[in-house]
Coordinates of C-alpha atoms in Angstrom, one line a residue:
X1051 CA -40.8 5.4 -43.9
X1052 CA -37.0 6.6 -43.7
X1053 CA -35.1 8.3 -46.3
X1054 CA -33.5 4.5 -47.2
X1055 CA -36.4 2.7 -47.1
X1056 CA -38.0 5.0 -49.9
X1057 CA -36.9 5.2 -54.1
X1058 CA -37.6 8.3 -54.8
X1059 CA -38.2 8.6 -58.9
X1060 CA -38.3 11.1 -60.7
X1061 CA -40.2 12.9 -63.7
X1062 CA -37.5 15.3 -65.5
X1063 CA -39.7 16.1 -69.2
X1064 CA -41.4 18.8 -69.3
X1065 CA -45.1 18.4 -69.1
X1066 CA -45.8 20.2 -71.6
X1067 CA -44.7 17.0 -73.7
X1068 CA -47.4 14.9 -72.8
X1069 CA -51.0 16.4 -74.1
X1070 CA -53.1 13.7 -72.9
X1071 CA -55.8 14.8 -70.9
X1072 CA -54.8 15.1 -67.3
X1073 CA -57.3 12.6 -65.9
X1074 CA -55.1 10.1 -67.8
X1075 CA -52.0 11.2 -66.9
X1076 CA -52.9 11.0 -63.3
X1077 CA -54.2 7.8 -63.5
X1078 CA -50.5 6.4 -65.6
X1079 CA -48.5 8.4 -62.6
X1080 CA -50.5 6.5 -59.9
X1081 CA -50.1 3.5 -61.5
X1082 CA -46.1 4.5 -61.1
X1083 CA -46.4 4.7 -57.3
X1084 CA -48.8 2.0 -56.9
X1085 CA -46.2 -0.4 -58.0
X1086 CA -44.6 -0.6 -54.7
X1087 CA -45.6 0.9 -51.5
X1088 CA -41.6 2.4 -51.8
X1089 CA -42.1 4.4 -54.4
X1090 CA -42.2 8.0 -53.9
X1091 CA -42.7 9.7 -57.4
X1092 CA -41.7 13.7 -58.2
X1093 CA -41.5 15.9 -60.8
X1094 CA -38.6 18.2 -61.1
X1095 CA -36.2 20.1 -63.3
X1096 CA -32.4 18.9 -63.6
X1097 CA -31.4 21.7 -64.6
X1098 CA -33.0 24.0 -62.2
X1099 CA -31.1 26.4 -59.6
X1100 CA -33.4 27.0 -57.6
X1101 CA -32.8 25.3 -54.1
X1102 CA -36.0 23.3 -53.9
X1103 CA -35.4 21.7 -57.2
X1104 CA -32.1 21.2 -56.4
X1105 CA -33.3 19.2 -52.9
X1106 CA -35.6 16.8 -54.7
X1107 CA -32.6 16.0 -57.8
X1108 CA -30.6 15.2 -54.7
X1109 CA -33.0 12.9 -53.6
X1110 CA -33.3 10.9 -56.9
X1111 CA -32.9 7.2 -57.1
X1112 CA -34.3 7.1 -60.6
X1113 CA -35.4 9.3 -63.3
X1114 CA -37.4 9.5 -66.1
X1115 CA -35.9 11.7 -68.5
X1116 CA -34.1 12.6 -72.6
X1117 CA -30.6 14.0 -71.3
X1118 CA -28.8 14.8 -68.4
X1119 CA -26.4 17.6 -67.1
X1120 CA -22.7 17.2 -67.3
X1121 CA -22.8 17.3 -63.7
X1122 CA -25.4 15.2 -62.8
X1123 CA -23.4 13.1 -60.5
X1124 CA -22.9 16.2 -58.3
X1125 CA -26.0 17.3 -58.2
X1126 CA -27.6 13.6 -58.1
X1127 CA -25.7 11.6 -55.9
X1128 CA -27.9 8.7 -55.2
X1129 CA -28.9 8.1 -58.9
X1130 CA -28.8 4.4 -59.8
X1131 CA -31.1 4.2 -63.2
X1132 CA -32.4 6.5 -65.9
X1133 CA -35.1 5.8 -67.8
X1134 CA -35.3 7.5 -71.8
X1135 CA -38.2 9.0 -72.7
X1136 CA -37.2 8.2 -76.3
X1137 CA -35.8 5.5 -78.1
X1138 CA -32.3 7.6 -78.2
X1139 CA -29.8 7.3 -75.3
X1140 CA -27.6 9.7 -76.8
X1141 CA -27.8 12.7 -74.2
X1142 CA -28.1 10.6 -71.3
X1143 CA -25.0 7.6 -71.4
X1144 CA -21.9 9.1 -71.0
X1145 CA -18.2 7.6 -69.9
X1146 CA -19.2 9.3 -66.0
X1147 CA -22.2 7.7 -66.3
X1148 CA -21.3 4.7 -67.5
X1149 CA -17.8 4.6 -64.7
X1150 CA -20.6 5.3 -61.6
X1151 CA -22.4 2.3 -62.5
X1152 CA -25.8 3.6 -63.9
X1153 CA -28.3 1.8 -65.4
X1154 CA -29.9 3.5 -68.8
X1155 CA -32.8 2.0 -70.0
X1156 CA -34.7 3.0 -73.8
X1157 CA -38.1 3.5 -74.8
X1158 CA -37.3 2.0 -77.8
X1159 CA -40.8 0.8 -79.0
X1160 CA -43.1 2.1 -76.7
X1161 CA -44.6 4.2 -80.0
X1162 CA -43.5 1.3 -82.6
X1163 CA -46.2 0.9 -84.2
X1164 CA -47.6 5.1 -84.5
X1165 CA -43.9 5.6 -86.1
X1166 CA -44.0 2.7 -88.8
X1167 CA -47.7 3.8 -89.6
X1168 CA -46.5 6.9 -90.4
X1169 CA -43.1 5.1 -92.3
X1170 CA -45.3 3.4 -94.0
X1171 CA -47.4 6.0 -95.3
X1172 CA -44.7 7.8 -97.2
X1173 CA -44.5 4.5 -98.7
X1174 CA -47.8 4.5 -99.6
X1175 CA -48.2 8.3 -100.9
X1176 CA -45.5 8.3 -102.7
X1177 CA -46.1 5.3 -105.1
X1178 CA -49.9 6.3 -105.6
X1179 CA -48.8 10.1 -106.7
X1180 CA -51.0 11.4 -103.7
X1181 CA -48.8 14.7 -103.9
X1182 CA -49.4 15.1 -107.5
X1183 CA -52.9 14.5 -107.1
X1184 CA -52.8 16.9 -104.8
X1185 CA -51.6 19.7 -107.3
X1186 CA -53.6 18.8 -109.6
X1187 CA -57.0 19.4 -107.6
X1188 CA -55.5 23.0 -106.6
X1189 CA -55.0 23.5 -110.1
X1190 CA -58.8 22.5 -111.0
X1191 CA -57.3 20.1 -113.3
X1192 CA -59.0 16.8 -114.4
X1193 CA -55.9 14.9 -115.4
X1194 CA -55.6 11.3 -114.7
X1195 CA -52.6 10.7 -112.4
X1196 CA -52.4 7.1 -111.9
X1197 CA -50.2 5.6 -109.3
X1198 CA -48.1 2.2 -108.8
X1199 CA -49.2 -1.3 -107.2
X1200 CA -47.4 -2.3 -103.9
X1201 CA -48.5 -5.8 -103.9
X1202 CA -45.2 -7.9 -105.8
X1203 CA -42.5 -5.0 -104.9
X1204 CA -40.2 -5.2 -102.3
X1205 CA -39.9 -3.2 -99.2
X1206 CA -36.7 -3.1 -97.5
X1207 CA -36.0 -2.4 -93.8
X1208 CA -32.8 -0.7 -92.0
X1209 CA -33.0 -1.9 -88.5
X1210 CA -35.0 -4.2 -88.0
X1211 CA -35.8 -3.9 -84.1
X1212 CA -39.6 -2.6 -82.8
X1213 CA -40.2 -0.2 -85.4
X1214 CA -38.4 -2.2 -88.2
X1215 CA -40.9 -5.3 -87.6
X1216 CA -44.0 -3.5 -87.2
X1217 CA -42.4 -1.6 -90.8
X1218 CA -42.6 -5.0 -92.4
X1219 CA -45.8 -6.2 -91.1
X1220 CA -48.0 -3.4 -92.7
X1221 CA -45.9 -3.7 -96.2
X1222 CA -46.8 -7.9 -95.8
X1223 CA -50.3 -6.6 -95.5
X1224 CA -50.4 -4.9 -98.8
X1225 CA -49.0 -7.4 -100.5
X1226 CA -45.4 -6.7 -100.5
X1227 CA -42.0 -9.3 -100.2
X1228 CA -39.9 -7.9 -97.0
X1229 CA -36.0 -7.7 -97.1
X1230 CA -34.0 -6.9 -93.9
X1231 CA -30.6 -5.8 -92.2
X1232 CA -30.1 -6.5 -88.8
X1233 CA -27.1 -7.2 -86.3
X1234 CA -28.7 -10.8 -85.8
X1235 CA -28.4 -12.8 -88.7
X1236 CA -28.4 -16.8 -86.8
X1237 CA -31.9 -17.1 -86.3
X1238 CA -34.5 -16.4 -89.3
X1239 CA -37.4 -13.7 -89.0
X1240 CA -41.1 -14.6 -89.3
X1241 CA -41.5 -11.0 -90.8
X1242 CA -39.2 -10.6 -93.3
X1243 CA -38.6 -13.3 -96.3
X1244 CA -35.4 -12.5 -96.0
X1245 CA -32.8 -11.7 -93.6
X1246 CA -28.7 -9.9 -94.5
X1247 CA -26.4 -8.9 -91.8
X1248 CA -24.7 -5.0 -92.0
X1249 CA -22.1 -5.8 -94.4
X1250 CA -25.1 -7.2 -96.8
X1251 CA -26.6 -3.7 -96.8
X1252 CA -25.6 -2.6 -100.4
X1253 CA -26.8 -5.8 -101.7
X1254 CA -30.5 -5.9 -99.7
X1255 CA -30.6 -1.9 -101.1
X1256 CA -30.1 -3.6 -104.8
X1257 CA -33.5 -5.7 -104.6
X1258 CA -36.2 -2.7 -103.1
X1259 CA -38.2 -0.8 -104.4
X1260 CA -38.3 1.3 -101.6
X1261 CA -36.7 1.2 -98.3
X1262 CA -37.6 2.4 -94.6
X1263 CA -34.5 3.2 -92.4
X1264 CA -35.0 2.7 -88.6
X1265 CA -31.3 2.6 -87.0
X1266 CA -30.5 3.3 -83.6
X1267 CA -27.7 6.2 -83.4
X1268 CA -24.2 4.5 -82.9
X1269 CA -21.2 4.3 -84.2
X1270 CA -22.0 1.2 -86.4
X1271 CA -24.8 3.0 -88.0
X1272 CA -23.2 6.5 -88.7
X1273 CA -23.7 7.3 -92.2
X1274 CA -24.6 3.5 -93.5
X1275 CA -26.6 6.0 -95.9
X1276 CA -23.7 7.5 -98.4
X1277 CA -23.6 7.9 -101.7
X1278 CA -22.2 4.3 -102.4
X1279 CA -25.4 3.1 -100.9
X1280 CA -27.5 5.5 -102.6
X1281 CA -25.9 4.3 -105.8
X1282 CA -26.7 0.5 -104.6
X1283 CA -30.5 1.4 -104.4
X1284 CA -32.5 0.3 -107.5
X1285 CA -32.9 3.6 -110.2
X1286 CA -36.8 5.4 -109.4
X1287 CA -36.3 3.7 -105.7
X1288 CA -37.9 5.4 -102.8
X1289 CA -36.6 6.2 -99.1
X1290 CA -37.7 6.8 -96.4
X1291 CA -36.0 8.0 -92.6
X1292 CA -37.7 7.3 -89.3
X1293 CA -34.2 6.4 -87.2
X1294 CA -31.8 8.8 -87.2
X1295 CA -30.3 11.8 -89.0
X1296 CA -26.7 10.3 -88.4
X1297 CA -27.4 7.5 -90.6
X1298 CA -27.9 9.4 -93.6
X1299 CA -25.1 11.6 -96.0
X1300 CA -27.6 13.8 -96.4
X1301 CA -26.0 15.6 -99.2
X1302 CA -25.6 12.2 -101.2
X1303 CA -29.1 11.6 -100.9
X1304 CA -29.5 14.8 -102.2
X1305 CA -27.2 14.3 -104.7
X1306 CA -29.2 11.3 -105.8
X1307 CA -32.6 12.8 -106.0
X1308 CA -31.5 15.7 -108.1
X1309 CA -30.0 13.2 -110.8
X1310 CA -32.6 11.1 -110.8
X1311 CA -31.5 7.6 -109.8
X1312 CA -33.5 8.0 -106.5
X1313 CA -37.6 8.3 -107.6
X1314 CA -38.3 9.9 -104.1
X1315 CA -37.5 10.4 -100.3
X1316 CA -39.0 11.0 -97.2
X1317 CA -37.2 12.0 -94.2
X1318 CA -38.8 12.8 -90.4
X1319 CA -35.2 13.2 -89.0
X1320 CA -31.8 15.5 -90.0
X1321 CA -28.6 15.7 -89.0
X1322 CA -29.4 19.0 -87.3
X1323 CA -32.7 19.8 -85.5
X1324 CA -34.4 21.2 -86.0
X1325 CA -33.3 21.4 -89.5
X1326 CA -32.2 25.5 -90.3
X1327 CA -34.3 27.7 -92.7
X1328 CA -32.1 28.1 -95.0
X1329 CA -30.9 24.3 -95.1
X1330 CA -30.5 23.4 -98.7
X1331 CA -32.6 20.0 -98.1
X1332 CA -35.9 22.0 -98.0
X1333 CA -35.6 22.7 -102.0
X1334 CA -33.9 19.5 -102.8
X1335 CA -36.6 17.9 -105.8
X1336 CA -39.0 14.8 -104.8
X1337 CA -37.9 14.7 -100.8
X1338 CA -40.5 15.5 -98.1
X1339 CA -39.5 16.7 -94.9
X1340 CA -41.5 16.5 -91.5
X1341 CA -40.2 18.1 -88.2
X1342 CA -39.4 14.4 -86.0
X1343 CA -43.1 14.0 -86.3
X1344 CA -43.8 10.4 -86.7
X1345 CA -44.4 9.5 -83.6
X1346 CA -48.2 9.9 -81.6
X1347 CA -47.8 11.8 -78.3
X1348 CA -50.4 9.9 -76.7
X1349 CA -49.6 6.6 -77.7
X1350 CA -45.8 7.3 -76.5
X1351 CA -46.3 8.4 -73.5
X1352 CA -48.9 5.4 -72.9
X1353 CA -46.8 3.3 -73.9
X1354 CA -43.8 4.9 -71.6
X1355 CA -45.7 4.5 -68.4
X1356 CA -46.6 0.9 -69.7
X1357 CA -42.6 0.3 -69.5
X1358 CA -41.7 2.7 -66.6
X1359 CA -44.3 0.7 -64.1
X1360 CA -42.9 -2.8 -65.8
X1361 CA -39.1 -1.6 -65.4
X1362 CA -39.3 -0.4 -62.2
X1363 CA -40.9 -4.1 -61.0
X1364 CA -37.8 -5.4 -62.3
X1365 CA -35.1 -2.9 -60.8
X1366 CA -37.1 -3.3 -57.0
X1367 CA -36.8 -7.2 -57.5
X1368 CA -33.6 -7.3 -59.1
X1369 CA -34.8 -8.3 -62.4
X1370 CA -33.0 -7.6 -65.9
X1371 CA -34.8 -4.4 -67.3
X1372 CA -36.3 -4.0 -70.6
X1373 CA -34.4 -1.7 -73.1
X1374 CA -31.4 -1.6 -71.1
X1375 CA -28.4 0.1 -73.0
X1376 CA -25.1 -1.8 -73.3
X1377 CA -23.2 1.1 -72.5
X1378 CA -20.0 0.0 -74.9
X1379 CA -22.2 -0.2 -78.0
X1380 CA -24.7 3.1 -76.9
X1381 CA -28.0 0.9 -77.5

């Protein structure tokens, strides 16, 4: 098979990322080449100097990957799709990238449903006091600490794509009414009773009881989270982060805790990560902080093969690809 005749594709995360076990792994990369008897599949480093590395990048056709050099159009001539390992595009769709014509394709919801599990659980531990319960049994205390009912409240969503909808169907499970934003506002969602376009956001933040943001990064979504909207949210409401840092103002939402109006928050993302030590968030009263946790390894990385083997179908038979990133509106 000649050099033309092949697509070579390439593996650019570090392996260390994916902690399956390798039998599994090696099964999902097989799958990968099995999909066409073209495929030639490679690991490698894109940022590597040494000249081997630098042969095989050279070679690339495709590559699986979370950011790419500022010369990777040099150093990867032939490259004519990249596939995210995360949801975020950010560090891979640039205007060179965009001006040589390739393709940049999301994970977005390959781990959907891991991430709102874990949304949802803030949710959940927040309005039955589990922290405070918590305390109390390290204190030896027997003092009733009785939490809140989710059935009847409303749960409202920010960004209502994978994670968004598998959000709402676990707060529909306990009971809850399901208030929206999305870009899409024409055609009505089975998952959410109702439904407000972007410039409705203040006013779906007025009705919830608690809300679970999970934007894309963009521009449209910079900093949707400021203190006006903090101020919109109902007094004792709860939020909770699983997007992106760059939606929220994150010293309004501090802001808001330490007065009060805001009854707790959760966030898995910041602004900067990993978020320093001697960030003033980590004191801030009633939030709870996780390091970009909410997702499950194993379930990710399934659920990336799943997509890589589907997506590269498409791209050998000219198909549209799944995930693929506008590149004027980055998602």
């Amino acid at each position: 098979m000649t050099r033309d005749e092949r697509i070579v594709v390439g593996l650019a995360y570090p392996p260390e990322w994916d902690r399956r076990p390798a039998g599994t792994i090696a099964r999902d990369v097989r799958s990968v080449a099995e999909v066409d008897r073209r495929v030639v599949l490679t690991h490698c480093r894109l940022d590597a100097g040494d000249e081997r590395s630098a042969a095989l990048v050279r070679d690339l056709d495709v590559v699986v990957a979370l950011s790419l050099p500022s010369d990777v159009l040099r150093i990867a001539p032939r490259l004519r799709w990249v596939q995210s390992v995360g949801a975020g595009v950010g560090g891979l769709v640039s205007r060179d990238v965009t001006a040589a014509g390739i393709r940049v394709t999301s994970a977005s919801g390959v781990n959907a449903v891991a991430v709102a599990e874990f949304a949802f659980a803030r949710v959940l531990a927040h309005f039955k006091r589990f922290d405070e319960l918590r305390r109390l049994q390290a204190e030896h205390r027997w003092s009733p600490c009785h939490g809140t009912q989710l059935a009847g409240k409303t749960l409202g969503v920010l960004g209502f794509g994978a994670i968004g909808v598998e959000v709402a169907l676990r707060a529909r499970a306990f009971g809850m009414s399901v208030t929206a934003v999305r870009r899409r506002v024409d055609r009505p969602s089975p998952h959410a009773d109702r439904v407000y376009g972007p410039h409705e956001t203040h006013a779906m933040l007025a009705e919830c009881d608690a809300v679970v943001a999970a934007l894309p990064e963009s521009a449209a979504t910079a900093e949707v989270m400021d203190a006006d909207a903090f101020a919109a949210m109902r007094p004792g409401a709860f939020f909770c982060n699983v997007g992106r840092g760059s939606a929220v103002v994150e010293q309004a939402m501090a802001a808001a805790l330490r007065s009060g109006h805001l009854g707790g928050a959760a966030i898995d993302v910041a602004r900067r990560e990993p978020l320093p030590t001697d960030d003033p968030l980590w004191d801030v009263p009633r939030l709870v902080i996780s390091p970009h946790s909410a997702t499950a390894a194993d379930a990710h990385f399934a659920g990336l093969y799943g997509l890589l083997r589907d997506n590269l179908a498409r791209f050998l038979s000219g198909r549209p690809l799944i995930n693929e990133v506008d590149p004027e509106r980055g998602y």
